[in-house]
XYZ file of C-alpha atoms in Angstrom:
786
model
C 9.446 -3.569 -11.343
C 6.859 -1.742 -13.368
C 4.677 0.784 -11.660
C 1.216 2.171 -12.352
C 1.273 4.432 -15.361
C 0.471 8.096 -15.572
C -2.548 9.517 -17.311
C -2.368 9.074 -21.050
C -1.294 6.077 -23.129
C -0.449 3.039 -21.076
C 3.241 2.486 -20.530
C 5.057 -0.475 -21.963
C 8.357 -2.045 -21.067
C 9.834 -4.832 -19.024
C 7.933 -3.887 -15.910
C 10.938 -2.746 -13.906
C 10.726 0.987 -14.346
C 10.473 3.689 -11.746
C 7.100 4.037 -10.049
C 5.071 6.603 -11.955
C 1.987 8.484 -11.047
C -0.919 6.177 -10.407
C -3.242 6.119 -13.360
C -6.771 5.768 -12.216
C -9.123 5.444 -15.118
C -12.316 6.322 -13.384
C -14.265 6.003 -16.582
C -16.810 3.895 -14.813
C -19.676 5.642 -13.234
C -20.039 5.504 -9.526
C -23.081 4.101 -8.022
C -25.807 6.086 -6.480
C -24.566 6.316 -3.022
C -25.749 7.198 0.239
C -28.992 7.793 1.638
C -31.872 6.728 -0.598
C -29.937 6.387 -3.845
C -30.657 3.288 -5.933
C -27.765 0.885 -5.637
C -26.947 -0.759 -8.953
C -30.626 -0.810 -9.830
C -31.429 0.827 -13.124
C -35.223 0.693 -13.441
C -36.271 0.755 -9.789
C -35.092 2.457 -6.638
C -33.763 -0.296 -4.416
C -31.599 0.570 -1.460
C -28.771 -1.180 0.284
C -29.499 -2.478 3.733
C -26.889 -3.235 6.353
C -26.020 -6.828 7.098
C -26.045 -8.383 10.529
C -22.688 -6.768 11.368
C -23.881 -3.298 10.415
C -22.039 -3.328 7.099
C -23.514 -2.808 3.652
C -24.002 -5.976 1.594
C -21.347 -7.175 -0.811
C -21.269 -6.243 -4.500
C -24.691 -6.334 -6.111
C -25.044 -8.760 -9.025
C -25.928 -7.829 -12.590
C -27.290 -9.810 -15.546
C -25.584 -9.243 -18.868
C -25.378 -10.619 -22.379
C -22.300 -10.527 -24.606
C -23.308 -10.338 -28.281
C -20.495 -11.177 -30.746
C -20.492 -10.331 -34.450
C -19.354 -13.357 -36.547
C -20.057 -11.860 -39.961
C -17.665 -11.806 -42.901
C -17.237 -8.024 -42.565
C -14.762 -8.758 -39.745
C -11.361 -10.345 -40.238
C -10.219 -13.442 -38.392
C -8.063 -11.215 -36.176
C -11.033 -8.977 -35.346
C -13.113 -12.011 -34.435
C -10.279 -13.352 -32.279
C -10.157 -10.039 -30.413
C -13.924 -10.131 -29.930
C -13.627 -13.576 -28.357
C -10.825 -12.319 -26.101
C -13.008 -9.351 -25.143
C -15.909 -11.615 -24.220
C -13.586 -13.674 -22.027
C -12.292 -10.554 -20.315
C -15.808 -9.292 -19.564
C -16.784 -12.585 -17.971
C -13.572 -12.864 -15.965
C -13.692 -9.291 -14.658
C -17.159 -9.523 -13.076
C -17.081 -8.721 -9.352
C -20.109 -10.644 -8.056
C -20.302 -14.428 -8.128
C -24.103 -14.081 -8.140
C -24.099 -12.244 -11.481
C -25.342 -14.113 -14.537
C -24.100 -13.937 -18.120
C -24.932 -15.422 -21.503
C -23.120 -15.183 -24.850
C -24.784 -14.853 -28.269
C -23.022 -15.148 -31.612
C -24.667 -13.683 -34.705
C -24.416 -13.325 -38.443
C -27.442 -13.676 -40.721
C -30.036 -16.185 -41.883
C -29.724 -16.358 -45.666
C -30.177 -20.026 -46.503
C -32.285 -22.878 -45.280
C -31.013 -24.189 -41.948
C -29.251 -20.966 -41.007
C -30.142 -18.715 -38.044
C -29.203 -15.094 -37.529
C -28.210 -15.546 -33.880
C -27.351 -18.483 -31.651
C -26.913 -18.663 -27.897
C -23.386 -20.061 -27.672
C -23.157 -19.894 -23.865
C -26.365 -20.267 -21.915
C -27.184 -18.133 -18.893
C -24.499 -18.969 -16.306
C -23.948 -17.822 -12.733
C -20.466 -16.304 -12.553
C -18.845 -18.079 -9.664
C -15.370 -19.482 -10.339
C -16.724 -22.477 -12.276
C -19.170 -20.325 -14.213
C -16.546 -17.834 -15.311
C -14.327 -20.703 -16.399
C -17.205 -22.233 -18.345
C -17.964 -18.976 -20.175
C -14.287 -18.532 -21.053
C -14.141 -22.005 -22.564
C -17.407 -22.057 -24.498
C -16.882 -18.608 -26.047
C -13.824 -19.933 -27.900
C -16.093 -21.820 -30.293
C -17.296 -18.501 -31.713
C -13.854 -17.842 -33.218
C -14.642 -20.373 -35.970
C -18.212 -19.729 -37.173
C -20.092 -22.606 -38.804
C -21.642 -21.140 -41.953
C -24.094 -24.002 -42.116
C -25.589 -22.584 -38.920
C -24.899 -18.825 -39.038
C -24.787 -16.886 -42.297
C -22.109 -14.295 -43.281
C -24.251 -11.162 -43.014
C -24.734 -8.800 -40.045
C -28.186 -8.931 -38.475
C -28.049 -6.638 -35.427
C -31.810 -6.527 -34.923
C -32.140 -10.300 -34.555
C -29.150 -10.594 -32.185
C -30.246 -7.703 -29.959
C -33.855 -8.934 -29.949
C -32.719 -12.321 -28.687
C -30.498 -10.732 -26.019
C -33.287 -8.412 -24.836
C -35.747 -11.273 -24.667
C -33.391 -13.470 -22.629
C -32.465 -10.663 -20.187
C -36.090 -9.646 -19.746
C -36.747 -13.133 -18.353
C -34.599 -12.323 -15.326
C -35.206 -10.363 -12.132
C -36.419 -6.844 -13.074
C -34.735 -5.420 -9.959
C -31.307 -6.633 -11.140
C -29.358 -4.317 -13.476
C -29.300 -5.670 -17.032
C -26.679 -4.853 -19.657
C -25.889 -5.869 -23.241
C -22.289 -5.652 -24.495
C -22.465 -5.538 -28.291
C -19.178 -6.398 -30.055
C -19.427 -5.526 -33.778
C -18.435 -3.134 -36.541
C -21.998 -1.746 -36.565
C -22.512 -2.219 -40.306
C -25.981 -3.659 -40.874
C -26.042 -6.145 -43.759
C -29.181 -8.218 -44.292
C -29.370 -7.769 -48.054
C -29.509 -11.554 -48.535
C -31.811 -12.288 -45.583
C -35.119 -13.140 -47.225
C -37.099 -13.027 -43.990
C -36.811 -9.216 -44.075
C -38.359 -8.754 -47.547
C -38.076 -9.404 -51.240
C -35.396 -6.878 -52.199
C -32.074 -5.832 -50.667
C -33.277 -2.273 -49.992
C -36.512 -3.442 -48.419
C -34.620 -5.895 -46.263
C -32.274 -3.185 -44.987
C -35.152 -0.805 -44.251
C -37.224 -3.445 -42.538
C -34.223 -4.496 -40.433
C -33.701 -0.895 -39.296
C -37.353 -0.697 -38.279
C -37.000 -3.950 -36.353
C -33.886 -2.541 -34.654
C -35.784 0.556 -33.540
C -38.480 -1.641 -32.022
C -35.881 -3.756 -30.238
C -34.148 -0.678 -28.801
C -37.481 0.656 -27.581
C -38.150 -2.682 -25.887
C -34.700 -2.515 -24.249
C -35.463 0.977 -22.971
C -38.803 -0.160 -21.571
C -37.225 -3.192 -19.887
C -34.422 -1.087 -18.359
C -31.661 -2.782 -20.385
C -28.539 -0.785 -21.204
C -26.624 -1.310 -24.441
C -22.868 -0.667 -24.515
C -21.435 -1.128 -28.045
C -17.733 -1.853 -28.637
C -16.525 -1.256 -32.191
C -14.196 -3.786 -33.872
C -12.832 -3.870 -37.413
C -11.464 -1.489 -40.033
C -14.773 0.066 -41.151
C -16.814 0.816 -38.055
C -20.159 2.573 -38.318
C -19.693 4.697 -35.225
C -22.913 6.654 -35.748
C -24.965 3.457 -35.805
C -23.273 2.172 -32.653
C -23.796 5.428 -30.784
C -27.465 5.446 -31.805
C -27.853 1.958 -30.321
C -26.246 3.134 -27.048
C -28.479 6.186 -26.794
C -31.682 4.384 -27.800
C -31.550 1.754 -25.067
C -31.987 2.421 -21.350
C -29.765 5.375 -20.424
C -30.626 6.035 -16.800
C -27.638 4.280 -15.318
C -26.684 3.518 -11.759
C -25.963 7.140 -10.805
C -26.394 10.708 -11.918
C -22.885 10.836 -13.415
C -21.885 11.559 -17.019
C -19.797 8.392 -17.371
C -22.728 6.225 -16.306
C -24.600 6.971 -19.546
C -24.076 4.245 -22.185
C -21.886 5.196 -25.132
C -19.977 3.425 -27.880
C -16.231 2.883 -27.763
C -13.882 1.820 -30.556
C -11.292 -0.882 -29.889
C -8.627 0.153 -32.354
C -5.978 -2.553 -31.752
C -5.084 -5.458 -29.511
C -3.021 -3.236 -27.242
C -6.075 -1.025 -26.717
C -8.386 -3.958 -26.045
C -7.988 -4.327 -22.282
C -8.190 -0.618 -21.479
C -11.205 0.045 -23.710
C -12.993 -3.052 -22.552
C -12.344 -2.555 -18.839
C -13.360 1.097 -19.018
C -16.617 0.185 -20.722
C -17.320 -2.669 -18.348
C -16.572 -0.491 -15.307
C -18.939 2.199 -16.556
C -21.720 -0.317 -17.113
C -20.910 -2.099 -13.847
C -20.853 1.092 -11.775
C -17.291 0.336 -10.774
C -13.914 2.005 -11.220
C -11.046 0.653 -13.260
C -7.305 0.955 -12.694
C -5.220 0.376 -15.806
C -1.896 -1.189 -14.865
C 1.306 -2.038 -16.713
C 2.085 -3.819 -19.957
C 5.091 -6.000 -20.743
C 6.425 -9.164 -22.331
C 6.980 -12.147 -19.985
C 9.030 -12.791 -17.961
C 7.986 -9.549 -16.319
C 6.479 -7.988 -13.191
C 3.406 -5.842 -13.869
C 1.933 -3.493 -11.257
C -1.617 -2.289 -10.676
C -2.906 -0.097 -7.857
C -5.964 -0.811 -5.695
C -7.052 2.181 -3.558
C -7.845 1.998 0.168
C -11.542 2.620 -0.465
C -11.940 -0.608 -2.477
C -13.790 -3.421 -0.754
C -14.168 -5.742 -3.749
C -11.940 -6.058 -6.767
C -10.895 -8.202 -9.696
C -7.332 -8.211 -11.057
C -7.523 -9.126 -14.744
C -4.470 -10.341 -16.656
C -4.583 -10.417 -20.458
C -1.821 -12.970 -21.035
C -2.115 -13.378 -24.793
C -0.807 -16.932 -24.451
C -2.883 -19.303 -22.285
C 0.320 -21.068 -21.206
C 1.729 -18.040 -19.341
C 2.033 -18.747 -15.610
C 0.853 -15.964 -13.278
C 1.778 -15.296 -9.634
C 0.083 -12.583 -7.579
C 1.891 -10.567 -4.890
C 0.153 -8.219 -2.442
C 1.475 -4.703 -1.619
C 3.740 -6.252 1.056
C 5.389 -8.454 -1.565
C 3.791 -11.657 -0.278
C 2.465 -14.276 -2.684
C -1.273 -14.722 -2.187
C -3.250 -17.909 -2.789
C -5.418 -18.259 -5.866
C -8.182 -19.858 -3.818
C -9.123 -19.336 -0.193
C -8.355 -16.759 2.477
C -5.177 -14.924 3.396
C -4.611 -11.982 5.764
C -8.294 -11.019 5.892
C -8.870 -11.221 2.114
C -10.690 -13.891 0.117
C -9.347 -15.006 -3.273
C -10.876 -16.849 -6.216
C -9.133 -17.475 -9.550
C -10.649 -18.319 -12.914
C -9.478 -18.596 -16.515
C -6.014 -19.982 -15.747
C -5.954 -22.070 -18.942
C -7.253 -19.259 -21.167
C -5.700 -16.125 -22.640
C -7.363 -13.995 -19.946
C -7.445 -14.881 -16.268
C -8.724 -12.940 -13.281
C -8.215 -13.043 -9.529
C -11.313 -11.899 -7.653
C -10.459 -10.405 -4.238
C -12.807 -9.478 -1.405
C -11.437 -6.873 1.025
C -8.182 -6.444 -0.935
C -5.156 -4.984 0.794
C -4.768 -1.426 -0.553
C -1.644 -0.488 -2.437
C 0.349 -1.600 -5.439
C -0.183 -5.245 -6.393
C 2.418 -7.049 -8.474
C 1.624 -9.702 -11.064
C 4.600 -11.863 -12.018
C 4.379 -13.567 -15.402
C 6.534 -16.454 -16.635
C 6.339 -17.311 -20.345
C 5.035 -20.575 -21.739
C 7.516 -23.269 -22.680
C 6.843 -23.052 -26.418
C 6.479 -20.175 -28.828
C 7.425 -16.495 -28.603
C 6.073 -14.505 -25.691
C 3.259 -12.032 -26.377
C 2.685 -8.680 -24.699
C 0.597 -8.983 -21.536
C -1.378 -6.353 -19.616
C -2.952 -6.066 -16.180
C -5.859 -4.027 -14.840
C -8.109 -3.970 -11.795
C -11.826 -3.280 -11.512
C -13.020 -2.366 -8.025
C -15.932 -1.066 -6.010
C -15.844 0.552 -2.598
C -18.610 0.145 -0.044
C -18.802 3.106 2.309
C -20.982 4.425 5.099
C -22.316 7.948 5.508
C -22.909 10.385 8.317
C -25.130 13.481 8.194
C -25.674 16.467 10.508
C -28.308 19.173 10.331
C -27.992 22.585 12.002
C -30.301 23.366 13.688
C -31.436 19.733 14.062
C -35.073 20.691 14.827
C -35.758 23.742 12.654
C -38.733 26.095 12.536
C -40.840 26.463 9.398
C -39.134 29.067 7.192
C -35.772 28.620 8.952
C -32.535 28.175 7.040
C -30.835 24.809 7.650
C -27.216 23.749 7.087
C -26.851 20.128 5.926
C -23.412 18.474 6.107
C -22.503 14.964 4.951
C -19.332 12.884 5.273
C -18.357 9.451 4.019
C -16.419 6.799 5.901
C -15.213 3.272 5.276
C -17.002 0.147 6.389
C -14.782 0.233 9.473
C -16.159 3.719 10.284
C -12.902 5.440 9.370
C -13.410 8.883 7.839
C -12.395 9.167 4.191
C -10.030 12.132 3.988
C -8.283 11.525 0.648
C -9.894 13.626 -2.122
C -8.542 11.290 -4.817
C -10.681 8.462 -3.474
C -13.825 10.523 -4.089
C -12.812 12.181 -7.333
C -15.845 13.274 -9.311
C -18.244 12.969 -6.407
C -21.773 14.253 -6.953
C -23.893 15.101 -3.877
C -27.369 16.452 -3.207
C -29.644 16.733 -0.166
C -33.392 16.261 -0.041
C -35.905 17.290 2.606
C -39.226 15.475 2.823
C -42.102 15.780 5.260
C -45.728 16.732 5.750
C -47.279 19.829 4.223
C -44.825 20.436 1.331
C -43.264 18.966 -1.777
C -39.713 17.509 -1.476
C -36.972 20.146 -1.508
C -33.599 19.346 -3.094
C -30.309 21.260 -3.047
C -26.771 20.429 -4.202
C -24.090 19.714 -1.624
C -20.664 21.107 -2.382
C -17.139 21.177 -0.982
C -15.919 24.405 -2.546
C -15.964 26.613 0.550
C -19.187 28.317 -0.538
C -22.842 28.194 0.484
C -22.114 27.491 4.128
C -19.260 25.064 3.469
C -16.680 25.676 6.178
C -13.567 24.598 4.260
C -13.010 23.757 0.633
C -11.652 20.312 -0.112
C -12.185 18.808 3.362
C -14.672 16.203 2.039
C -17.485 17.588 4.187
C -20.212 18.215 1.613
C -22.428 21.107 2.611
C -25.563 22.838 1.431
C -28.180 25.268 2.760
C -31.928 24.988 2.347
C -34.977 26.695 3.841
C -37.673 24.660 5.543
C -41.013 25.416 3.835
C -43.396 27.610 5.815
C -46.081 24.941 5.457
C -43.969 22.200 7.068
C -45.541 20.426 10.044
C -44.696 17.377 12.144
C -41.946 14.999 11.139
C -39.095 15.847 8.758
C -36.513 13.635 7.094
C -33.206 14.824 5.697
C -31.392 12.555 3.283
C -28.450 13.044 0.985
C -27.689 11.416 -2.343
C -24.054 11.053 -3.307
C -22.409 9.417 -6.290
C -18.760 8.844 -7.162
C -16.978 6.558 -9.612
C -16.670 3.116 -8.097
C -18.119 4.098 -4.724
C -21.285 2.760 -3.142
C -22.695 4.220 0.074
C -25.466 2.987 2.315
C -28.859 4.551 2.951
C -28.948 6.385 6.259
C -31.613 9.128 6.471
C -31.723 11.565 9.380
C -35.216 11.925 10.911
C -36.189 14.998 12.937
C -39.234 17.219 13.411
C -40.417 20.788 13.126
C -40.140 22.971 16.243
C -42.921 25.442 17.003
C -41.874 28.526 18.950
C -38.656 28.958 20.883
C -37.444 25.768 22.610
C -37.222 26.154 26.368
C -34.100 24.022 26.459
C -30.952 24.802 24.485
C -27.758 22.775 24.304
C -24.398 22.937 22.525
C -21.874 20.071 22.250
C -18.158 20.800 22.080
C -15.557 18.075 21.467
C -11.818 18.541 21.479
C -9.853 17.555 18.410
C -7.206 15.093 19.456
C -4.959 12.264 18.336
C -5.148 9.168 20.484
C -4.483 5.439 20.555
C -6.879 2.472 20.797
C -8.225 2.416 24.332
C -7.732 6.190 24.645
C -10.213 8.853 25.671
C -11.497 12.131 24.296
C -12.950 14.936 26.382
C -15.987 17.049 25.554
C -18.628 19.254 27.119
C -22.305 19.949 26.661
C -23.610 23.389 27.622
C -27.247 23.120 28.751
C -29.618 26.040 29.456
C -33.058 25.022 30.763
C -35.604 27.872 30.852
C -38.449 25.484 31.562
C -40.151 25.086 34.945
C -39.510 21.352 34.928
C -36.315 19.289 34.667
C -35.296 17.782 31.333
C -33.552 14.443 30.814
C -31.000 14.595 28.003
C -29.375 11.657 26.235
C -25.901 11.842 24.685
C -26.011 9.595 21.659
C -23.192 8.337 19.424
C -24.191 7.616 15.837
C -22.317 5.950 12.971
C -19.270 5.104 15.092
C -19.428 1.321 14.828
C -21.036 -1.222 17.100
C -19.342 -1.146 20.519
C -16.198 0.555 19.222
C -16.827 3.911 20.960
C -18.752 4.763 24.155
C -19.705 7.976 25.949
C -19.913 8.652 29.693
C -22.115 9.888 31.207
C -24.757 8.784 28.693
C -27.425 11.033 30.229
C -27.579 14.538 31.742
C -30.293 16.099 33.890
C -31.013 19.793 33.277
C -32.623 21.290 36.373
C -35.339 23.924 35.807
C -34.222 27.512 35.472
C -30.513 26.652 35.419
C -27.618 26.616 33.011
C -24.453 24.585 33.358
C -21.620 22.960 31.445
C -21.355 19.185 31.829
C -18.131 17.386 30.900
C -18.222 13.973 29.275
C -15.694 11.400 28.142
C -15.647 9.448 24.894
C -13.749 6.162 25.201
C -12.376 4.306 22.202
C -12.209 0.540 22.508
C -9.025 -1.492 22.048
C -10.249 -2.782 18.677
C -11.167 0.585 17.171
C -9.660 0.869 13.658
C -6.809 3.247 13.001
C -7.515 6.515 11.197
C -10.069 9.272 11.530
C -13.040 7.985 13.503
C -16.319 9.019 11.882
C -19.768 9.510 13.327
C -21.654 12.148 15.289
C -22.508 13.101 18.852
C -26.161 14.150 19.267
C -27.957 15.592 22.285
C -31.525 14.250 22.534
C -34.156 15.835 24.807
C -36.062 12.803 26.053
C -38.472 15.042 27.996
C -39.463 16.833 24.783
C -40.420 13.729 22.799
C -36.808 12.900 21.783
C -36.239 16.251 20.122
C -32.691 16.592 18.708
C -31.119 19.575 20.492
C -27.666 19.720 18.938
C -25.276 17.505 17.016
C -21.712 17.651 15.776
C -19.260 15.453 13.916
C -16.816 13.378 15.921
C -13.336 14.310 14.730
C -10.683 12.126 16.300
C -7.653 10.442 14.786
C -6.697 7.047 16.171
C -3.060 6.100 15.678
C -1.164 2.940 16.508
C 0.069 2.787 20.114
C 3.739 3.610 20.544
C 6.059 0.662 20.309
C 8.942 0.005 22.675
C 11.173 1.680 20.135
C 8.913 4.746 19.948
C 9.012 5.194 23.732
C 12.698 4.577 24.316
C 14.189 5.558 20.984
C 16.057 8.636 22.145
C 17.333 6.932 25.280
C 18.626 4.060 23.167
C 20.202 6.438 20.674
C 21.836 8.445 23.480
C 23.124 5.249 25.064
C 24.500 3.991 21.776
C 26.194 7.336 21.124
C 27.676 7.309 24.635
C 28.939 3.768 24.111
C 30.403 4.699 20.748
C 32.137 7.743 22.224
C 33.417 5.706 25.163
C 34.546 2.977 22.812
C 36.294 5.489 20.584
C 38.055 7.071 23.571
C 39.031 3.644 24.867
C 40.370 2.717 21.441
C 42.382 5.939 21.281
C 43.753 5.361 24.769
C 44.549 1.732 24.039
C 46.273 2.638 20.785
C 48.315 5.324 22.487
C 49.149 2.960 25.352
C 50.288 0.280 22.947
C 52.360 2.844 21.099
C 54.020 3.876 24.359
C 54.818 0.251 25.191
C 56.519 -0.560 21.901
C 60.316 -0.950 21.987
C 61.232 -0.042 18.409
C 64.421 2.137 18.241
C 65.512 1.387 21.835
C 69.025 0.025 22.473
C 70.164 -2.680 24.886
C 73.815 -2.215 25.912
C 75.975 -4.781 27.679
C 79.018 -3.702 29.718
C 81.798 -5.499 31.673
C 84.197 -3.975 34.141
C 83.330 -0.441 33.107
C 83.902 -1.297 29.471
C 81.459 -1.790 26.622
C 81.031 -5.391 25.668
C 78.115 -5.491 23.191
C 74.872 -3.700 22.118
C 71.680 -4.469 20.200
C 69.333 -1.854 18.732
C 65.772 -3.191 18.780
C 64.372 -3.345 15.301
C 60.728 -3.408 14.290
C 58.243 -2.398 16.954
C 57.851 -5.321 19.359
C 56.152 -5.157 22.743
C 58.637 -7.759 24.136
C 62.342 -8.101 23.315
C 63.957 -11.488 23.969
C 67.744 -11.905 24.266
C 70.456 -13.967 25.931
C 73.744 -12.924 27.502
C 76.455 -15.393 26.528
C 80.101 -15.468 27.713
C 82.841 -16.915 25.545
C 85.973 -18.706 26.674
C 87.801 -15.444 26.867
C 85.146 -14.323 29.446
C 83.906 -11.553 27.124
C 80.038 -11.414 27.288
C 77.805 -10.804 24.244
C 74.129 -10.254 23.384
C 72.218 -12.749 21.251
C 68.675 -11.921 19.985
C 66.127 -14.774 20.168
C 62.514 -15.034 18.976
C 60.786 -16.571 21.972
C 61.145 -17.001 25.723
C 63.180 -19.831 27.164
C 65.140 -21.017 30.165
C 68.155 -18.734 29.581
C 66.304 -15.816 27.940
C 65.847 -12.288 29.236
C 62.497 -10.573 28.586
C 62.364 -6.800 28.166
C 59.135 -4.765 28.193
C 58.341 -1.084 28.248
C 55.666 0.276 30.575
C 53.166 3.059 29.922
C 55.106 5.517 32.143
C 58.281 5.151 30.039
C 60.141 2.835 32.420
C 61.234 -0.688 31.539
C 60.659 -4.048 33.111
C 63.259 -6.739 32.667
C 62.836 -10.360 33.686
C 66.018 -12.414 33.929
C 66.094 -16.191 33.360
C 66.323 -16.632 37.105
C 65.081 -14.342 39.791
C 62.398 -11.685 39.928
C 61.518 -9.058 37.340
C 62.743 -5.560 37.984
C 61.731 -2.055 36.854
C 64.396 0.156 35.280
C 64.654 3.690 34.061
C 66.352 4.567 30.823
C 70.110 4.391 31.429
C 69.825 2.523 34.760
C 72.132 -0.531 35.073
C 70.818 -4.035 35.659
C 73.529 -6.392 37.017
C 74.295 -9.509 35.049
C 76.558 -11.831 36.980
C 79.424 -10.393 39.059
C 81.137 -8.152 36.548
C 78.577 -7.231 33.853
C 75.355 -5.264 33.532
C 72.721 -4.260 31.097
C 71.527 -0.746 30.246
C 68.417 0.082 28.182
C 68.349 3.407 26.435
C 65.469 5.226 24.714
C 65.938 6.541 21.169
C 66.382 10.127 22.432
C 69.041 8.989 24.903
C 70.716 7.127 22.084
C 70.892 10.313 20.034
C 72.334 12.103 23.051
C 75.050 9.458 23.244
C 75.888 10.013 19.594
C 76.267 13.661 20.375
C 78.784 12.929 23.141
C 76.274 12.846 25.916
C 77.715 10.209 28.219
C 76.310 6.881 27.015
C 78.122 3.747 28.084
C 79.839 3.340 24.742
C 80.962 6.987 24.773
C 82.086 6.975 28.393
C 84.016 3.736 28.414
C 87.284 3.530 26.550
C 88.341 0.319 24.936
C 91.618 -1.133 26.196
C 94.363 -1.365 23.595
C 93.747 -4.397 21.519
C 90.547 -5.113 23.408
C 87.314 -5.994 21.689
C 85.382 -3.011 20.421
C 81.643 -2.640 20.235
C 79.955 -4.933 17.747
C 77.402 -3.229 15.485
C 73.850 -4.415 16.127
C 73.189 -7.773 14.561
C 76.780 -8.174 13.312
C 78.330 -11.652 13.750
C 81.105 -12.114 16.096
C 84.468 -11.663 14.436
C 87.290 -14.238 14.463
C 89.064 -14.886 17.712
C 92.492 -13.303 18.187
C 95.352 -15.657 17.464
C 96.098 -17.890 20.455
C 92.914 -16.930 22.339
C 90.912 -19.780 23.830
C 87.633 -20.725 22.202
C 84.432 -19.495 23.868
C 82.897 -21.736 26.456
C 79.313 -20.507 25.675
C 78.602 -19.736 29.293
C 75.218 -18.068 29.719
C 74.428 -15.782 32.622
């Protein structure tokens, strides 16, 4: 499976390579964030207001025009790539309330021709609208020269785009994406003058007027250069001459031209430009030839995103898998996210996702049934909506007093953002406004300087001095901007304090890790030098509605006393996991709600321990004990079975103090079966059998080294090695261990060494040997068994 690429050229391959470093192309500007910054509003300062649930609104819409050069100075391939680029722009848009129109242009040189034509009328970009734009823009790939001439009339095309965008809401950001080689050619356009030179000069003058109108109307122009002979200087001049005050005070938010050098560069260049104009961030994912899995990363801070797949071939089938490897629907809701697909039957399709699951998303591509597969690419454009929290120390300053301002950002679930990569390139300032002085602004930094407590902790800090002329109410606000990040407006009101306050207070909160439903302890030290009691309120701010509570909520400070009051902060069962953001503020209700002291709430909420977490070591110890016991039991059982095996033992049969027969037990059986048979000459013999039966003896060895023999009739009996077991009236059986057998061979008194054979009598038969022929004249055996 392919993984997000590292910084530099996008990786290619079959999509199944080792995960690389995540390549975040934050070429898009962030939006003016927090606290009085304009949110996606270029010409005016609009602010984001919380919705009914206390969250910022969803992605703000924009109005944009895509202007496509159809002149003869571009090849058919360049025009095809322009059409693909227009489709990608429309598909990648994040807000379904955004509106787009598409204009194709050339020149007006003959009767009946126009320089520019609106190929796709203004369309709202919900799923149907994006699909409609993708389909109608295809017609521009084959220009009708009876309608549009072969020249390049930028002024006429841009003038039409500016006019159409100016008809929209002035509070909505407006953008023109100009796709062209930038080479003005109106030498045959008679409406510009009588001679080629005059026509070119007049067209340039008209272009300057159009760009001035765009600047006045607050319309940005983002040129994308196509073709082999691009006039980059002309394109950059168009970018700089339109409206340049983008959505935030960030370098990447300023319009600039970009060159699309080849088809492989198309998606990255286009998405980077669109993200910059859209005040979003872009993540460039993998490339590969279907069938293939392509990966793209969506960060935890993203709240809205669009996964764009440049398929090359409209017939390629696409499946989307979330970071858990689960296939997500193309329409509808799944696991807290909302999905909407568009462009499935075009070369570029996009899956818009609200509240996407953070992590690495996988796009699986299957090739079309006909034709060779083309290289495909995936990318994601996203925006993150965040909240902010601000503290001021001291919260009610004197005129001329130095003040420390600190600001933090947190997710919409009020979880503190503690990953520096999510706020890369952040820009922050603070502003103080009030009566009796002009606004004061200072930068906020996180470099461990200027009052900042710790570098890199994402607490942005700055120091300012309250003007000596300040009186009455004050308001501290901070402005923050980061690529792809949008914060809400949340100013901090306070007031000037005259003289030394008679009541002082300091809040202290322990840093702790807890679970949902857990509690955090803190104290407030109160010193009241007034002659009257003061009622204080402990107030939680920016912690989420009902998620966190404080007890007691109020404290009474008796006159002329000082004391430390403990309090408890309780986290509800539904509090989100992570660092809980917000502040604790002490308010003196007796002194006209004067803020006395405030501090950030720093607590980390983790998932409650599971059964496995609580009993893991006990289970492991039990399993180890069972394994050890099982191993010991197996060793004991194996040894016991080894002791019980009869291999190498010998069964000897004797009659009248003479050896009659013997059998050495072969193999390693646990039970030895045999019969004792007597021939007609009354000489007994041993016969080995394979299974028990009515006339069969069973021999077993016990763990203590003794033997147990069970005759065909009668009870079983225990024997020691060498002990006789009677068989009938004149015979017996003796079982000997291998060591005893060796002793016998050494002359140690075994039955066959002690007993002498009578002259001519039968000698011992080797184990397993057949009985020999009967002596001449001897009666045949009668096969008597006993």
